[in-house]
Structures are given as structure tokens and as C-alpha cells.
Amino acid sequence: MRPTAARFALVSMTALALAACMSTAPVETPAAPEAPKPDRYAQLIDDLRILSADDMAGRGVGTPGGEMARDYLVGRMEALGIVAPAMGRLQPFESTLTRRDGTSVTYNGVNVLGLIPGTRATDRYIVITAHYDHEGIKNGEIYNGADDNASGVATMLEIAARLKAAPPEHSVLIVALDGEERGLLGARHFVEAPPFPLSAIALNINYDMTARAETDGKLWVTGTYQHPNLRPILEPIPANGAVALAFGKDTPEDKGEDNWVMASDHGAFHRAGVPFLYFGVNYHPDYHRPTDDFDKVTPSVFISATELAWAGFQALDRSLDR
């Protein structure tokens, strides 16, 4: 998550035509949610634990650990009965980057895709993304990336399971992206070779770091400055437990690491002219450190953030393309 500006200097991207405009319908204020029941979330917690275990070896792009994580995601999608799009379950890519010293490095990654057909706007897609790669092993230490981004992937899988049980109004493409930590590589490839025209994408919703909201009690939503019509859809959503939605990190006044517009895979969609929203928690002491482990996650906080992500998706799905 949140690569430095130097990473973006390694690559250049060509913006595509703007996606079709979206309209919104009035949103009713939802009732306060019931308190989460932990036994309902065993799979959510298991997904987080398994993806951030030592045997995944930090899930580096192009590594055996990354392949192990990818196989797990394929198995989870197939167990849920989520079909592959016409282009297939896997979207491999190769990306060569130039380092500051003039040498080059090539990464081979694979995105994992699943399609859930909609019931109303069947030819309009909400693309849900979360990157499954992390830093791998550095200096002999495993960077397990529990929050970054096993958590976002687990949240995405939880939402996918609910959508499979009760189909959404829009068609939804679930995309586990690879190579985010090396410069949004999987996301860049996706927008360059999408399974359908970018103009058919109503919205990209990206989840990156959804577990450790205890830092400030917020699940941040970035992108409503760029797409102000989306904020009224989400503002009525009440807090869940100790976590509430917050809006920002996306204005010209937000500088450096406090501006998240290009901080994760949604940045590639934004540059390609696709509307986006990013859901993620604030920085914490274990960010991009080998201490970002499963045992640092408070399950109740992670569950509340995931419920907020779900409530946000439902509101957006109901309101877009009306």
C-alpha cells in the first residue's frame, strides 16, 4: 500500500477516456447496525490468518509465497461458486521497471478474477479490488502484511460471499491484484487490458488495509473530493462498533503521505479516468514492517470495518446508474 512518489517515477501511464457519468438516487438513513457476532465471521478471520501466515512468506510478487496465496484465492472463489469472466480466472502480466541506478528488474505477476452477474444494471460493473501481494522476505525477515493487505483481501472475499448469496444490482468483478507493492503493476495491467470496456465500469472500490482502525477509529474513504456525488451516498452510514467512516486524504491540501489518491491500486483506475473510491485505515506502527502480523489485529475492530465496507458497497450499488 501507498508506494512512494519514486515508484511512480519508474513508470508512465496513458490516461484513457473518462468513464460514463454516474447519477445517484436519494439515500435513506440506515438504521443503526446490530452488534457484530464473532461466530458469523469465522471465515473472514480465517482468510486474514491464512493469507498472513509465515508459510506465505510475505506474498512477494513472482515468488512461491505469492503463488501459494494466489492458489488459495482461486480455491476460495471456486468454493463460493464465483465464476470466471470470459477472459479467464487468471490474468498474468509481466512488467519491467527501471531502477534509479539505471538497471532494470522484471516482475511476473497474476491477477485473480471472479464475476458475479447483477440483477438491474447488468452491463455496468462495479470492480472491487484488493491487492494480495506484500513485501516478501527482506534481510531474512518475513513481512507477513496482515493489515497490508491480507485484511483488504479478506474483506473483499467476505463481500463476495454475501453477493453470491444475494446478487447485487450491478454486475460485480472481484479482482485480487498482484504487484501493488512494486508500483500498482497488476492494476495498471488491468486497466490496459480490461475484460470489458473501461466505459462500462461504474466504479472501482479498492480495499487496502481494513483491519487496524484502532489508530483513530476511522475507516477512511478517499475519492469523494474527485467524485463529490458519491459522498452523500455514504455519509448516512452510521458507525459500527468502535469504527466510523471518515472522508478525506484526497484534496490538494493533503500533501505527501497524507494524500492517498495515488496511494494504492485505485490510483491506476483514477489515471485511466475510471471513478474510484478507496477504503482503508490510517497508518500504524507496524505499517510496512515485519511486525504487521495477524496477532496485532483486534478481531472486533476488523469486523466493524468490514461491515462498514459492506454497508458502503450496498449503498453505492443501490444508488449508481439511476
XYZ file of C-alpha atoms in Angstrom:
322
model
C 0.000 0.000 0.000
C 0.880 3.646 -0.520
C 4.035 3.469 -2.662
C 6.322 6.478 -2.624
C 6.440 9.006 -5.436
C 9.733 7.441 -6.529
C 7.944 4.286 -7.513
C 5.671 6.196 -9.816
C 8.692 7.770 -11.456
C 9.603 4.287 -12.686
C 6.650 4.017 -14.995
C 4.445 6.186 -17.147
C 0.786 5.688 -17.824
C -1.543 6.952 -20.504
C -4.902 8.195 -19.291
C -7.895 6.660 -21.041
C -11.205 8.294 -21.809
C -13.373 9.204 -18.878
C -15.868 6.558 -17.782
C -19.565 7.126 -18.263
C -21.116 9.615 -15.885
C -22.997 8.298 -12.883
C -26.157 9.577 -11.294
C -27.357 8.991 -7.804
C -30.675 8.330 -6.159
C -31.671 9.675 -2.750
C -30.361 7.555 0.074
C -32.360 6.801 3.189
C -30.590 7.000 6.524
C -29.908 3.381 7.529
C -30.772 2.047 10.931
C -28.017 1.503 13.459
C -26.414 -1.904 12.864
C -26.615 -4.792 15.269
C -23.508 -5.570 17.283
C -21.270 -7.981 15.330
C -21.485 -11.613 16.372
C -17.962 -13.078 16.164
C -19.140 -16.593 15.241
C -20.532 -15.205 11.996
C -17.084 -14.092 10.936
C -15.010 -17.253 11.259
C -14.217 -17.322 7.533
C -13.292 -13.630 7.473
C -10.813 -14.143 10.301
C -9.515 -17.396 8.784
C -8.836 -15.679 5.459
C -6.830 -12.993 7.227
C -4.899 -15.532 9.300
C -4.103 -17.873 6.410
C -3.003 -15.166 3.982
C -0.695 -13.587 6.577
C 0.827 -16.844 7.857
C 4.589 -17.415 7.714
C 4.233 -20.128 5.066
C 3.013 -17.480 2.600
C 6.493 -15.925 3.013
C 5.225 -12.373 2.635
C 3.415 -12.994 -0.685
C 6.010 -11.203 -2.808
C 5.077 -10.754 -6.463
C 6.579 -13.546 -8.576
C 7.591 -15.630 -5.530
C 6.453 -19.097 -4.347
C 4.659 -17.385 -1.467
C 2.750 -15.216 -3.889
C 1.812 -18.295 -5.894
C 0.595 -20.022 -2.732
C -1.610 -17.034 -1.905
C -2.941 -16.991 -5.450
C -3.848 -20.687 -5.304
C -5.682 -20.052 -2.043
C -7.699 -17.225 -3.632
C -8.608 -19.340 -6.646
C -9.802 -22.081 -4.299
C -11.877 -19.642 -2.249
C -13.577 -18.174 -5.322
C -14.350 -21.607 -6.700
C -15.656 -22.811 -3.334
C -18.005 -19.818 -3.296
C -19.213 -20.681 -6.804
C -17.968 -17.395 -8.263
C -17.459 -17.897 -11.983
C -14.547 -16.610 -14.010
C -15.161 -13.847 -16.575
C -14.843 -14.653 -20.270
C -11.130 -13.802 -20.250
C -10.486 -16.458 -17.598
C -9.796 -16.731 -13.884
C -6.175 -15.604 -14.128
C -4.731 -12.503 -15.760
C -0.941 -12.857 -15.950
C 1.300 -9.892 -16.650
C 4.960 -9.001 -16.991
C 6.317 -5.607 -16.051
C 9.863 -4.305 -16.404
C 10.855 -1.333 -14.284
C 13.981 0.794 -14.385
C 15.736 1.440 -11.092
C 17.339 4.750 -10.157
C 20.781 3.318 -10.921
C 19.716 2.551 -14.497
C 19.382 -1.219 -14.077
C 16.088 -2.932 -14.743
C 14.023 -5.577 -12.981
C 11.169 -7.662 -14.402
C 8.220 -8.823 -12.334
C 5.827 -11.580 -13.362
C 2.503 -11.397 -11.554
C -1.024 -12.717 -11.858
C -4.368 -11.082 -11.073
C -7.231 -13.342 -9.943
C -10.733 -12.547 -11.255
C -14.274 -13.575 -10.403
C -17.599 -12.391 -11.824
C -20.951 -12.001 -10.057
C -23.744 -11.026 -12.502
C -26.058 -8.201 -11.481
C -29.847 -8.044 -11.459
C -30.523 -4.473 -12.649
C -27.533 -2.754 -14.266
C -26.212 -5.956 -15.788
C -23.954 -4.239 -18.324
C -22.500 -1.828 -15.759
C -19.764 -3.090 -13.481
C -18.525 -2.309 -10.021
C -14.930 -3.542 -9.920
C -13.904 -4.483 -6.384
C -10.146 -4.704 -5.913
C -7.685 -5.632 -3.177
C -4.024 -6.491 -3.669
C -2.821 -9.820 -2.307
C 0.932 -9.255 -2.660
C 3.179 -7.812 0.017
C 6.911 -7.241 0.577
C 8.021 -10.886 0.760
C 11.214 -11.612 2.699
C 13.795 -8.885 3.270
C 17.033 -9.272 5.197
C 15.861 -12.663 6.383
C 12.626 -11.348 7.900
C 9.141 -12.238 6.674
C 6.859 -9.300 6.003
C 3.523 -11.033 6.548
C 1.392 -7.986 5.731
C -1.612 -8.918 7.844
C -3.152 -5.468 7.541
C -1.361 -4.685 4.279
C -3.151 -6.293 2.627
C -4.393 -9.679 3.790
C -7.107 -7.663 5.544
C -8.392 -5.975 2.385
C -8.456 -9.305 0.547
C -10.364 -10.925 3.417
C -12.864 -8.043 3.397
C -13.262 -8.440 -0.360
C -13.887 -12.180 -0.027
C -16.485 -11.567 2.701
C -18.317 -9.141 0.425
C -18.040 -11.580 -2.484
C -19.614 -14.335 -0.385
C -22.542 -12.083 0.524
C -23.031 -11.010 -3.088
C -23.037 -14.617 -4.232
C -25.764 -15.379 -1.689
C -27.822 -12.275 -2.610
C -26.920 -10.950 -6.083
C -26.114 -7.236 -6.444
C -27.908 -4.787 -8.713
C -24.736 -4.108 -10.717
C -22.560 -6.831 -12.133
C -19.501 -7.080 -9.908
C -15.993 -8.088 -10.887
C -13.896 -9.273 -7.956
C -10.182 -8.727 -8.647
C -7.344 -9.811 -6.363
C -4.481 -7.733 -7.747
C -0.795 -8.623 -7.730
C 2.265 -6.380 -7.718
C 0.807 -3.378 -5.907
C 3.862 -3.001 -3.713
C 6.081 -2.663 -6.787
C 4.097 0.189 -8.315
C 0.463 -0.860 -8.866
C 1.617 -3.324 -11.511
C -1.455 -5.572 -11.558
C -3.868 -2.652 -11.514
C -2.002 -0.906 -14.326
C -2.186 -4.050 -16.416
C -5.881 -4.491 -15.666
C -6.815 -1.020 -16.943
C -4.616 -1.536 -20.009
C -6.238 -4.913 -20.819
C -9.653 -4.975 -19.124
C -12.174 -7.800 -19.652
C -14.735 -5.232 -20.821
C -14.528 -1.566 -21.895
C -13.481 0.822 -19.139
C -16.555 2.886 -20.006
C -18.676 0.017 -18.632
C -17.164 0.416 -15.149
C -19.494 2.406 -12.921
C -16.983 2.443 -10.073
C -13.779 0.919 -8.742
C -13.906 0.187 -4.997
C -10.476 -0.606 -3.610
C -9.785 -2.111 -0.182
C -6.250 -1.772 1.161
C -5.620 -2.079 4.907
C -9.009 -2.588 6.558
C -8.037 -4.197 9.882
C -6.197 -1.754 12.145
C -8.711 1.065 12.557
C -7.921 1.425 16.249
C -5.355 4.118 15.392
C -8.081 6.752 15.060
C -11.341 4.779 14.997
C -11.848 5.524 11.293
C -12.211 3.629 8.055
C -11.177 6.335 5.616
C -12.907 6.880 2.281
C -10.706 8.579 -0.302
C -12.070 9.797 -3.627
C -15.160 11.827 -2.753
C -13.267 15.061 -3.476
C -12.791 13.801 -7.044
C -16.341 12.377 -7.159
C -18.451 14.535 -4.845
C -21.695 12.886 -5.953
C -20.635 9.756 -4.061
C -20.226 11.301 -0.624
C -23.959 11.838 0.077
C -24.497 8.144 -0.600
C -22.067 7.139 2.148
C -22.457 9.891 4.738
C -25.655 8.476 6.301
C -23.961 5.179 7.177
C -23.648 5.021 10.979
C -20.598 3.869 12.908
C -20.229 0.166 13.549
C -18.840 -0.606 16.980
C -15.729 1.490 17.523
C -15.257 2.326 13.818
C -16.839 5.071 11.696
C -16.400 6.218 8.126
C -14.290 9.316 7.552
C -13.779 11.225 4.313
C -10.608 12.807 3.016
C -6.929 12.271 2.177
C -7.806 13.406 -1.351
C -7.732 17.205 -1.565
C -5.000 19.496 -2.927
C -4.319 20.499 0.688
C -3.451 16.874 1.574
C 0.267 16.579 0.938
C 2.765 13.726 0.769
C 1.812 10.605 2.681
C -1.454 12.240 3.742
C -2.722 12.238 0.154
C -3.948 8.786 -0.824
C -5.336 9.482 -4.306
C -2.491 7.519 -5.901
C -1.546 5.508 -2.822
C -2.899 2.107 -3.877
C -4.395 0.278 -6.844
C -7.280 2.705 -7.228
C -4.646 5.148 -8.497
C -4.339 3.216 -11.748
C -8.115 3.389 -12.248
C -8.100 7.101 -11.450
C -5.380 7.789 -14.023
C -7.392 5.823 -16.575
C -10.436 8.025 -15.951
C -12.439 5.426 -14.022
C -14.389 6.674 -10.964
C -12.958 5.252 -7.753
C -13.316 5.068 -4.003
C -10.654 3.785 -1.653
C -11.443 2.330 1.790
C -8.541 1.954 4.217
C -7.336 2.638 7.742
C -4.719 5.134 8.846
C -1.033 4.410 9.338
C 0.027 2.418 12.411
C 3.435 1.495 13.892
C 3.551 -1.870 12.067
C 2.920 -0.437 8.595
C 5.439 -1.916 6.135
C 7.331 -3.613 8.939
C 7.877 -7.320 9.631
C 5.690 -6.835 12.734
C 2.493 -6.442 10.660
C 1.236 -9.821 11.895
C -2.111 -11.476 12.463
C -1.822 -11.299 16.252
C -1.752 -7.486 16.074
C -5.314 -7.399 14.695
C -8.247 -6.904 17.062
C -10.997 -9.061 15.511
C -13.894 -6.864 16.655
C -12.306 -3.790 15.056
C -11.640 -5.640 11.800
C -15.191 -6.990 11.770
C -16.635 -3.489 12.269
C -14.531 -2.058 9.435
C -15.608 -4.893 7.142
C -19.257 -4.259 7.997
C -18.782 -0.596 7.115
C -17.214 -1.625 3.807
C -20.219 -3.853 3.152
C -22.693 -1.101 4.053
C -20.837 1.248 1.722
C -20.997 -1.221 -1.142
C -24.731 -1.781 -0.659
C -25.462 1.948 -0.660
C -23.417 2.541 -3.779
C -24.875 -0.455 -5.620
C -28.415 0.788 -4.927
C -27.718 4.370 -5.940
C -25.492 4.320 -9.029
C -26.863 4.397 -12.570
C -30.351 5.507 -11.549
